[in-house]
GROMACS .gro file of C-alpha atoms in nm:
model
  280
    1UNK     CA    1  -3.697  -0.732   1.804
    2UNK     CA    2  -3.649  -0.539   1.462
    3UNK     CA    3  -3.509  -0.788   1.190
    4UNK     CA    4  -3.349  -0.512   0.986
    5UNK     CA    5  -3.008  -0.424   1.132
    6UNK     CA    6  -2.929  -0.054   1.112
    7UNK     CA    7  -2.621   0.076   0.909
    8UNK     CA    8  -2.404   0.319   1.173
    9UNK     CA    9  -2.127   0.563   1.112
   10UNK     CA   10  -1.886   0.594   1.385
   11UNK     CA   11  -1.643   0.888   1.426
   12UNK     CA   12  -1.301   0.705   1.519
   13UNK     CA   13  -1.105   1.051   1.595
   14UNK     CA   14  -0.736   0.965   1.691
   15UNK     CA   15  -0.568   0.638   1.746
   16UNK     CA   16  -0.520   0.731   2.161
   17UNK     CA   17  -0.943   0.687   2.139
   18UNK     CA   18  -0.847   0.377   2.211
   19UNK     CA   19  -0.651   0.421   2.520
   20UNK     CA   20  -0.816   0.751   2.612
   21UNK     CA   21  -1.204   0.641   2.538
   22UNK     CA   22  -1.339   0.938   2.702
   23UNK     CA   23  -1.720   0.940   2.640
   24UNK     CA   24  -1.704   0.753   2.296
   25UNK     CA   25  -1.551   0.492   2.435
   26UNK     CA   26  -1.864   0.392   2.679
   27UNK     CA   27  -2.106   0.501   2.435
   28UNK     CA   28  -1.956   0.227   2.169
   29UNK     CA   29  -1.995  -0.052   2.458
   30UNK     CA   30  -2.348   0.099   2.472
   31UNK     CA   31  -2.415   0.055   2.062
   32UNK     CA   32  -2.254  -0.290   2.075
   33UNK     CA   33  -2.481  -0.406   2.372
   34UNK     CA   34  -2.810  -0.228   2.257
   35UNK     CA   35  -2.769  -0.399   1.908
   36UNK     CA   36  -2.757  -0.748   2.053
   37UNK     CA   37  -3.074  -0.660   2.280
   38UNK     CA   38  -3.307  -0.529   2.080
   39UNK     CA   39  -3.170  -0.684   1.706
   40UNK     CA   40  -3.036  -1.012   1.635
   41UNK     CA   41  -2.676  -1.060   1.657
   42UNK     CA   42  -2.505  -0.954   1.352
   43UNK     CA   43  -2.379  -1.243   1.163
   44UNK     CA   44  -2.078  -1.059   0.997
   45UNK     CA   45  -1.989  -0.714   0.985
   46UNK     CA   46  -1.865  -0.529   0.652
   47UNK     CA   47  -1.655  -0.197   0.736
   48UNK     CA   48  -1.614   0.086   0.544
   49UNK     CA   49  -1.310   0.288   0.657
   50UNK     CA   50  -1.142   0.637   0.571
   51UNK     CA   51  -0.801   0.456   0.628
   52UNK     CA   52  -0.868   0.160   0.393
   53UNK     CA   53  -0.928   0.273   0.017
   54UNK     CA   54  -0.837   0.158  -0.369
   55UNK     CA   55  -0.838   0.308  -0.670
   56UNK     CA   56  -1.116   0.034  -0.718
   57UNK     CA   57  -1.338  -0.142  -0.497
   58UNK     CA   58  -1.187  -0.435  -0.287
   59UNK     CA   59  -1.283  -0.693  -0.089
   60UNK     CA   60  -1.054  -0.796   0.225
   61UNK     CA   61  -1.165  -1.150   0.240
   62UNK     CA   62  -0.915  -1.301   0.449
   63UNK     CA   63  -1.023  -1.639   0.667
   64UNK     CA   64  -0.866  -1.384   0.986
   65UNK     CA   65  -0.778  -1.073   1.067
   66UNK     CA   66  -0.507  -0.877   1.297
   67UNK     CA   67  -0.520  -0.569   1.376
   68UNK     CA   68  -0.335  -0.346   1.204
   69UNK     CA   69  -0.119   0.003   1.326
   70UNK     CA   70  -0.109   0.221   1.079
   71UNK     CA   71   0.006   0.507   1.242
   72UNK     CA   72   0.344   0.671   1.396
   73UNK     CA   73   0.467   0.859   1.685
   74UNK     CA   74   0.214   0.719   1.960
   75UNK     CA   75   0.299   0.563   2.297
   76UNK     CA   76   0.384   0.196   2.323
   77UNK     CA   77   0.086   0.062   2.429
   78UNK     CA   78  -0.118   0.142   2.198
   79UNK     CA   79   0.124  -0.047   1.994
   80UNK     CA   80   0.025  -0.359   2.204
   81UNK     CA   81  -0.334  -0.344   2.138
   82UNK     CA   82  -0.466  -0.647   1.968
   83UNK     CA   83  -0.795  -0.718   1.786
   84UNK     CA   84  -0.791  -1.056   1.590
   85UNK     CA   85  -1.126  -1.116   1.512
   86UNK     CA   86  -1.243  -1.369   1.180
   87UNK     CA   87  -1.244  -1.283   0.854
   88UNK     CA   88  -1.549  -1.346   0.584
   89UNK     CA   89  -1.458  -1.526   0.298
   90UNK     CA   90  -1.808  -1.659   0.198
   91UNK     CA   91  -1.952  -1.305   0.257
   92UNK     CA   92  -1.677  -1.162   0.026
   93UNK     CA   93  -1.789  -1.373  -0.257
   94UNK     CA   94  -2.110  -1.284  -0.220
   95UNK     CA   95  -2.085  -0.928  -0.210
   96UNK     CA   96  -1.806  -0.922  -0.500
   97UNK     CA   97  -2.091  -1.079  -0.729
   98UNK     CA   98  -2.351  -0.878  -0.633
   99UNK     CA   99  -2.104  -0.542  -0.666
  100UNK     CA  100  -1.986  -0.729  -1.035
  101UNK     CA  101  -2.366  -0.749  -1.116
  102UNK     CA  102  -2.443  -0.384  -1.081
  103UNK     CA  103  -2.106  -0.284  -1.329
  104UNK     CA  104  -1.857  -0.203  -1.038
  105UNK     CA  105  -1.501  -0.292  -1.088
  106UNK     CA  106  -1.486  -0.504  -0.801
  107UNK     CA  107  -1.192  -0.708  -0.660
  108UNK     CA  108  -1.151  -1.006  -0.349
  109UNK     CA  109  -0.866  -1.015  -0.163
  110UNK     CA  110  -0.749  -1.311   0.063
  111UNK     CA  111  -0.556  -1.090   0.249
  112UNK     CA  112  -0.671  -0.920   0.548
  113UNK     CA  113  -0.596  -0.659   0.841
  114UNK     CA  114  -0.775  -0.427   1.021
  115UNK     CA  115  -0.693  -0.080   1.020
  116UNK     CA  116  -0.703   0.195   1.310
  117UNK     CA  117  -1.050   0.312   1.191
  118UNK     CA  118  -1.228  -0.012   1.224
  119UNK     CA  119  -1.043  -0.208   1.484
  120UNK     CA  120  -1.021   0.090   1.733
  121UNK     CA  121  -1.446   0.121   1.678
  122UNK     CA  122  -1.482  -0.300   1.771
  123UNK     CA  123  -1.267  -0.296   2.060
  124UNK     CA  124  -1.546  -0.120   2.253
  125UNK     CA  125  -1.837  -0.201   2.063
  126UNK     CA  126  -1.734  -0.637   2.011
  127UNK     CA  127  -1.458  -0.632   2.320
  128UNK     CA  128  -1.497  -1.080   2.243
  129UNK     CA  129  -1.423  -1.036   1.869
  130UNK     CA  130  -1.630  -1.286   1.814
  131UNK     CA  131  -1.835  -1.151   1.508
  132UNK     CA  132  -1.635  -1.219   1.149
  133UNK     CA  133  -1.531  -0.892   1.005
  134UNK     CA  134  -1.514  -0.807   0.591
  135UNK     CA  135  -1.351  -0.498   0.492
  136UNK     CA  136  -1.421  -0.298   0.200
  137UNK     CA  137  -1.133  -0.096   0.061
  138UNK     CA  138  -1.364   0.203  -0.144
  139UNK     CA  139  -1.248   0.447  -0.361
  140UNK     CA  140  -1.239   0.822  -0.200
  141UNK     CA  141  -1.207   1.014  -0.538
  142UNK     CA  142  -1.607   0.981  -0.589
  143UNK     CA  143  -1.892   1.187  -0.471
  144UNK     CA  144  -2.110   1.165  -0.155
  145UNK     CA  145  -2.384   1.099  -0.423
  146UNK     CA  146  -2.183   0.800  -0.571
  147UNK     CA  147  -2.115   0.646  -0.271
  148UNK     CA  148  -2.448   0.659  -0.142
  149UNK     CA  149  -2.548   0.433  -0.463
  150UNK     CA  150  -2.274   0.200  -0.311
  151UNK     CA  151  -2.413   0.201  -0.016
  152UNK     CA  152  -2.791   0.125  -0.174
  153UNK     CA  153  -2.604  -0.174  -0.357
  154UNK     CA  154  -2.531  -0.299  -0.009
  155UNK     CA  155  -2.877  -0.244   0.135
  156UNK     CA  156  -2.982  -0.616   0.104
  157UNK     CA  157  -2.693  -0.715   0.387
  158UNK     CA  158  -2.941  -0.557   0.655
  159UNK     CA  159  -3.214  -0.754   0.589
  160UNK     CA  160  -2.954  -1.067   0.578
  161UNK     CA  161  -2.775  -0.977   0.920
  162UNK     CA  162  -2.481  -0.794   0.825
  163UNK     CA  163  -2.397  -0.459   1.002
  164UNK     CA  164  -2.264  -0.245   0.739
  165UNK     CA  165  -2.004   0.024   0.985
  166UNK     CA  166  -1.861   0.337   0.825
  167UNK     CA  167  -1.559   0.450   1.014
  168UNK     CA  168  -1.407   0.825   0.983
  169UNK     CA  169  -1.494   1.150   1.130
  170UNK     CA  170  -1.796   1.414   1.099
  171UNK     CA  171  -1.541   1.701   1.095
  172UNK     CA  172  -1.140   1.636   1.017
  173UNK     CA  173  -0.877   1.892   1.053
  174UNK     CA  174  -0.587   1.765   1.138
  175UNK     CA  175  -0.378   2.128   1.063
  176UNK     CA  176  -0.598   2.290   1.290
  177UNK     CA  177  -0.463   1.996   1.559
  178UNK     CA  178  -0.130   1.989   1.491
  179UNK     CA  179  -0.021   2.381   1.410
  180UNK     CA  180   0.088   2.577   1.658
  181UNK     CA  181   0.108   2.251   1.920
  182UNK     CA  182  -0.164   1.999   1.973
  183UNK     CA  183  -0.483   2.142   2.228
  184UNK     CA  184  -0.641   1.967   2.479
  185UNK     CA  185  -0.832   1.645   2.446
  186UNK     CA  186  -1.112   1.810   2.575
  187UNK     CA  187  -1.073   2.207   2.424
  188UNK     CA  188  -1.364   2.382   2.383
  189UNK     CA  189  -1.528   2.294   2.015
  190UNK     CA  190  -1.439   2.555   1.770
  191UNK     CA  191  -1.731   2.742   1.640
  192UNK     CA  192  -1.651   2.586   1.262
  193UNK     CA  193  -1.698   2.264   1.375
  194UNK     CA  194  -1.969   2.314   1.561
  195UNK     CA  195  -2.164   2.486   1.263
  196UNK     CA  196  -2.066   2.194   1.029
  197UNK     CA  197  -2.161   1.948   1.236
  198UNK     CA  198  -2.522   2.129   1.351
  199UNK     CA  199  -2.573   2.185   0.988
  200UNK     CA  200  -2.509   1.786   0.927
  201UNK     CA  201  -2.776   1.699   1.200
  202UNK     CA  202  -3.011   1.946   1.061
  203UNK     CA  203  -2.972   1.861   0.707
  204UNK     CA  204  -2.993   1.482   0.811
  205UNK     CA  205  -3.336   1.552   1.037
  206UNK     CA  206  -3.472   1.693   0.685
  207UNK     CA  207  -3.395   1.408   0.487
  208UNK     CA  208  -3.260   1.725   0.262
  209UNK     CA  209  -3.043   1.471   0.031
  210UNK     CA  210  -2.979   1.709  -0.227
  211UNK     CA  211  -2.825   1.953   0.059
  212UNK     CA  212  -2.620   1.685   0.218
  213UNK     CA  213  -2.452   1.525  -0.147
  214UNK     CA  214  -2.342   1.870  -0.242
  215UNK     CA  215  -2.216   1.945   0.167
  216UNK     CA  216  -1.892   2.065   0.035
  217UNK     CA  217  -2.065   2.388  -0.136
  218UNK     CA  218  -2.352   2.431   0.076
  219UNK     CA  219  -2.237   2.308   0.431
  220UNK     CA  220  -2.100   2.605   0.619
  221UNK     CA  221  -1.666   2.560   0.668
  222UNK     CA  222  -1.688   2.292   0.486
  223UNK     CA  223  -1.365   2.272   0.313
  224UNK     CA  224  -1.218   2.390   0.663
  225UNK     CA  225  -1.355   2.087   0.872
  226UNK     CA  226  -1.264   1.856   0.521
  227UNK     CA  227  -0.954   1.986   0.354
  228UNK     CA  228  -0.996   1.608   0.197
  229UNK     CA  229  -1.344   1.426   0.231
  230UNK     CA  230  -1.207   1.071   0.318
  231UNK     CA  231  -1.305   1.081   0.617
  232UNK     CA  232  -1.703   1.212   0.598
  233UNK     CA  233  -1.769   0.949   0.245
  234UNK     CA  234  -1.802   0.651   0.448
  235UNK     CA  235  -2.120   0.878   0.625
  236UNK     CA  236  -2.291   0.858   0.292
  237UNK     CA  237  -2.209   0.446   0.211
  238UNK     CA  238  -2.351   0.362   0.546
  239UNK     CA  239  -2.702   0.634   0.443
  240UNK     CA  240  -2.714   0.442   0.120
  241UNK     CA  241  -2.740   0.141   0.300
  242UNK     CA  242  -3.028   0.270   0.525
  243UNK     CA  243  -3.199   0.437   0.221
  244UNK     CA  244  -3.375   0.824   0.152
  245UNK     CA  245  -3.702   0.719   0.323
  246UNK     CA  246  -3.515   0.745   0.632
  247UNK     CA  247  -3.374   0.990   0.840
  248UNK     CA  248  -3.053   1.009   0.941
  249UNK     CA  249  -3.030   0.971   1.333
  250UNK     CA  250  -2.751   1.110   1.529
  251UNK     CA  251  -2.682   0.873   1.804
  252UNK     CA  252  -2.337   0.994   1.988
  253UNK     CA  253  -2.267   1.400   1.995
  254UNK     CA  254  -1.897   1.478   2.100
  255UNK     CA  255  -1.564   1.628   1.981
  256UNK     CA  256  -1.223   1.619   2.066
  257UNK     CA  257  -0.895   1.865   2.019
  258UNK     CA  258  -1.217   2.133   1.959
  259UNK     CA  259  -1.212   2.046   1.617
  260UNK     CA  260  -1.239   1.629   1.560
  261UNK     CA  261  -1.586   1.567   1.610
  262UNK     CA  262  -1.667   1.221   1.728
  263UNK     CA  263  -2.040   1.209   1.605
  264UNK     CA  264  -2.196   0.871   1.563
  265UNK     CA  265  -2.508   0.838   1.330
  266UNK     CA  266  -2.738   0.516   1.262
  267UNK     CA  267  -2.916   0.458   0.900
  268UNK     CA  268  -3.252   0.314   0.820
  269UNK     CA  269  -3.575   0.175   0.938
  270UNK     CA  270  -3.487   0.083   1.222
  271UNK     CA  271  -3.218   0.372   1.282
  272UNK     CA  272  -3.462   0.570   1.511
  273UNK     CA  273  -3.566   0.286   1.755
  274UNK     CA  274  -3.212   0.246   1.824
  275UNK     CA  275  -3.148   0.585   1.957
  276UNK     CA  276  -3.453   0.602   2.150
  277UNK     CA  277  -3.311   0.256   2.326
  278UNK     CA  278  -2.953   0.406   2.349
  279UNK     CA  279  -3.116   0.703   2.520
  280UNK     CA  280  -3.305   0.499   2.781
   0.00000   0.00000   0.00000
């Protein structure tokens, strides 16, 4: 059993993931059971998440959390959906000293609520919701090389039993989704996404750091699959977290619409053991 949890970034795609799971959905019940088999349980998990930002960094340290539906014009039941799992209010005052120590403007938060990106991901992954949950509300106007230092400032929680989850998408277009009437879940990829997200896993299997914090120049359609970047930074908090030394390993490989890629990648020492036992 490795004693250092990974860090992960999940690919949420769009709210109906939840009632239309399609391969990500299985492969997230996969994750969540390989990390309690071959790591030890995760004591708390702190989420990242496209859909929860500040214009400073903020702790969500409510005692319990609800799920929370930030979105419109989606059936009913997904309206229904529940996930109410604890909150971390001791982890939240550690964290907000150790983010105060480095010079970040930190703030804590008793209030709580889950948003789309992180509730939709622990549904699948933690169906009991038994694991207490600590969002961090980050701020999206930074760099990919500035939010890999948060994530380094974080690094400690792995050794301490904390899964640190980023929650957006690899590629995130939602024009090319919604112009001209929405495709098929399952449309054939378009070849811009599929170049961006090839030159992600390449980039990543070089540990080519440089390459990958100045993506939106080098990466090819970048600014196509990333009009805005909210959704890729929490990809570089979650590296941060597993460190340079270490590759990047892509663990899921899938898009939806052809253009909302639904990639899945796991940070850190222990990042490639886990996709060699999510591949058994």
């Amino acid at each position: 059993m490795n004693t250092t949890l990974p860090a992960i970034f999940l690919s949420h795609g769009s709210p109906m993931l939840a009632l239309e799971p399609g391969s990500t959905g299985p492969f997230l019940q996969r994750l969540g059971a390989a990390l309690d088999a071959h790591h030890p349980r995760p004591k708390a998990i702190l989420a990242v998440s496209a859909h929860s930002v500040a214009r400073e960094p903020v702790l969500l340290g409510a005692a319990t959390h609800q799920a929370v539906h930030d979105f419109g014009g989606f059936p009913d039941a997904l309206y229904q959906l529940q996930y109410n799992p604890p909150g971390a209010p001791e982890l939240a005052t550690q964290v907000e000293a150790r983010l105060r120590a480095a010079g970040l403007p930190v703030h804590h938060s008793d209030e709580g609520g889950l948003d789309h990106g992180i509730w939709s991901m622990l549904r699948f992954m933690r169906p009991q919701a038994d694991i207490p949950v600590l969002p961090l509300a980050w701020v999206p106007n930074l760099p990919p090389a500035q939010q890999f230092t948060l994530g380094e400032l974080l690094a400690s929680l792995a050794d301490e039993g904390v899964l640190v989850m980023g929650s957006g998408s690899i590629t995130h277009n939602l024009r090319r989704i919604f112009s001209g009437g929405r495709p098929a879940v399952d449309a054939v990829e378009v070849a811009e996404s599929a170049g961006f997200r090839r030159w992600m896993l390449e980039r990543s299997a070089a540990t080519d750091w440089d390459a990958l914090f100045d993506y939106r120049r080098q990466a090819p359609s970048a600014v196509d699959m990333h009009p805005t970047d909210e959704h890729l930074l929490p990809w570089y908090v979650a590296a941060g977290v597993g460190g340079r030394a270490h590759a990047p390993q892509r663990l899921h490989d899938a898009v939806t619409y052809g253009c909302l890629g639904m990639d899945a990648y796991a940070f850190g020492p222990s990042a490639e053991l886990l996709k060699q036992q999510l591949a058994a």
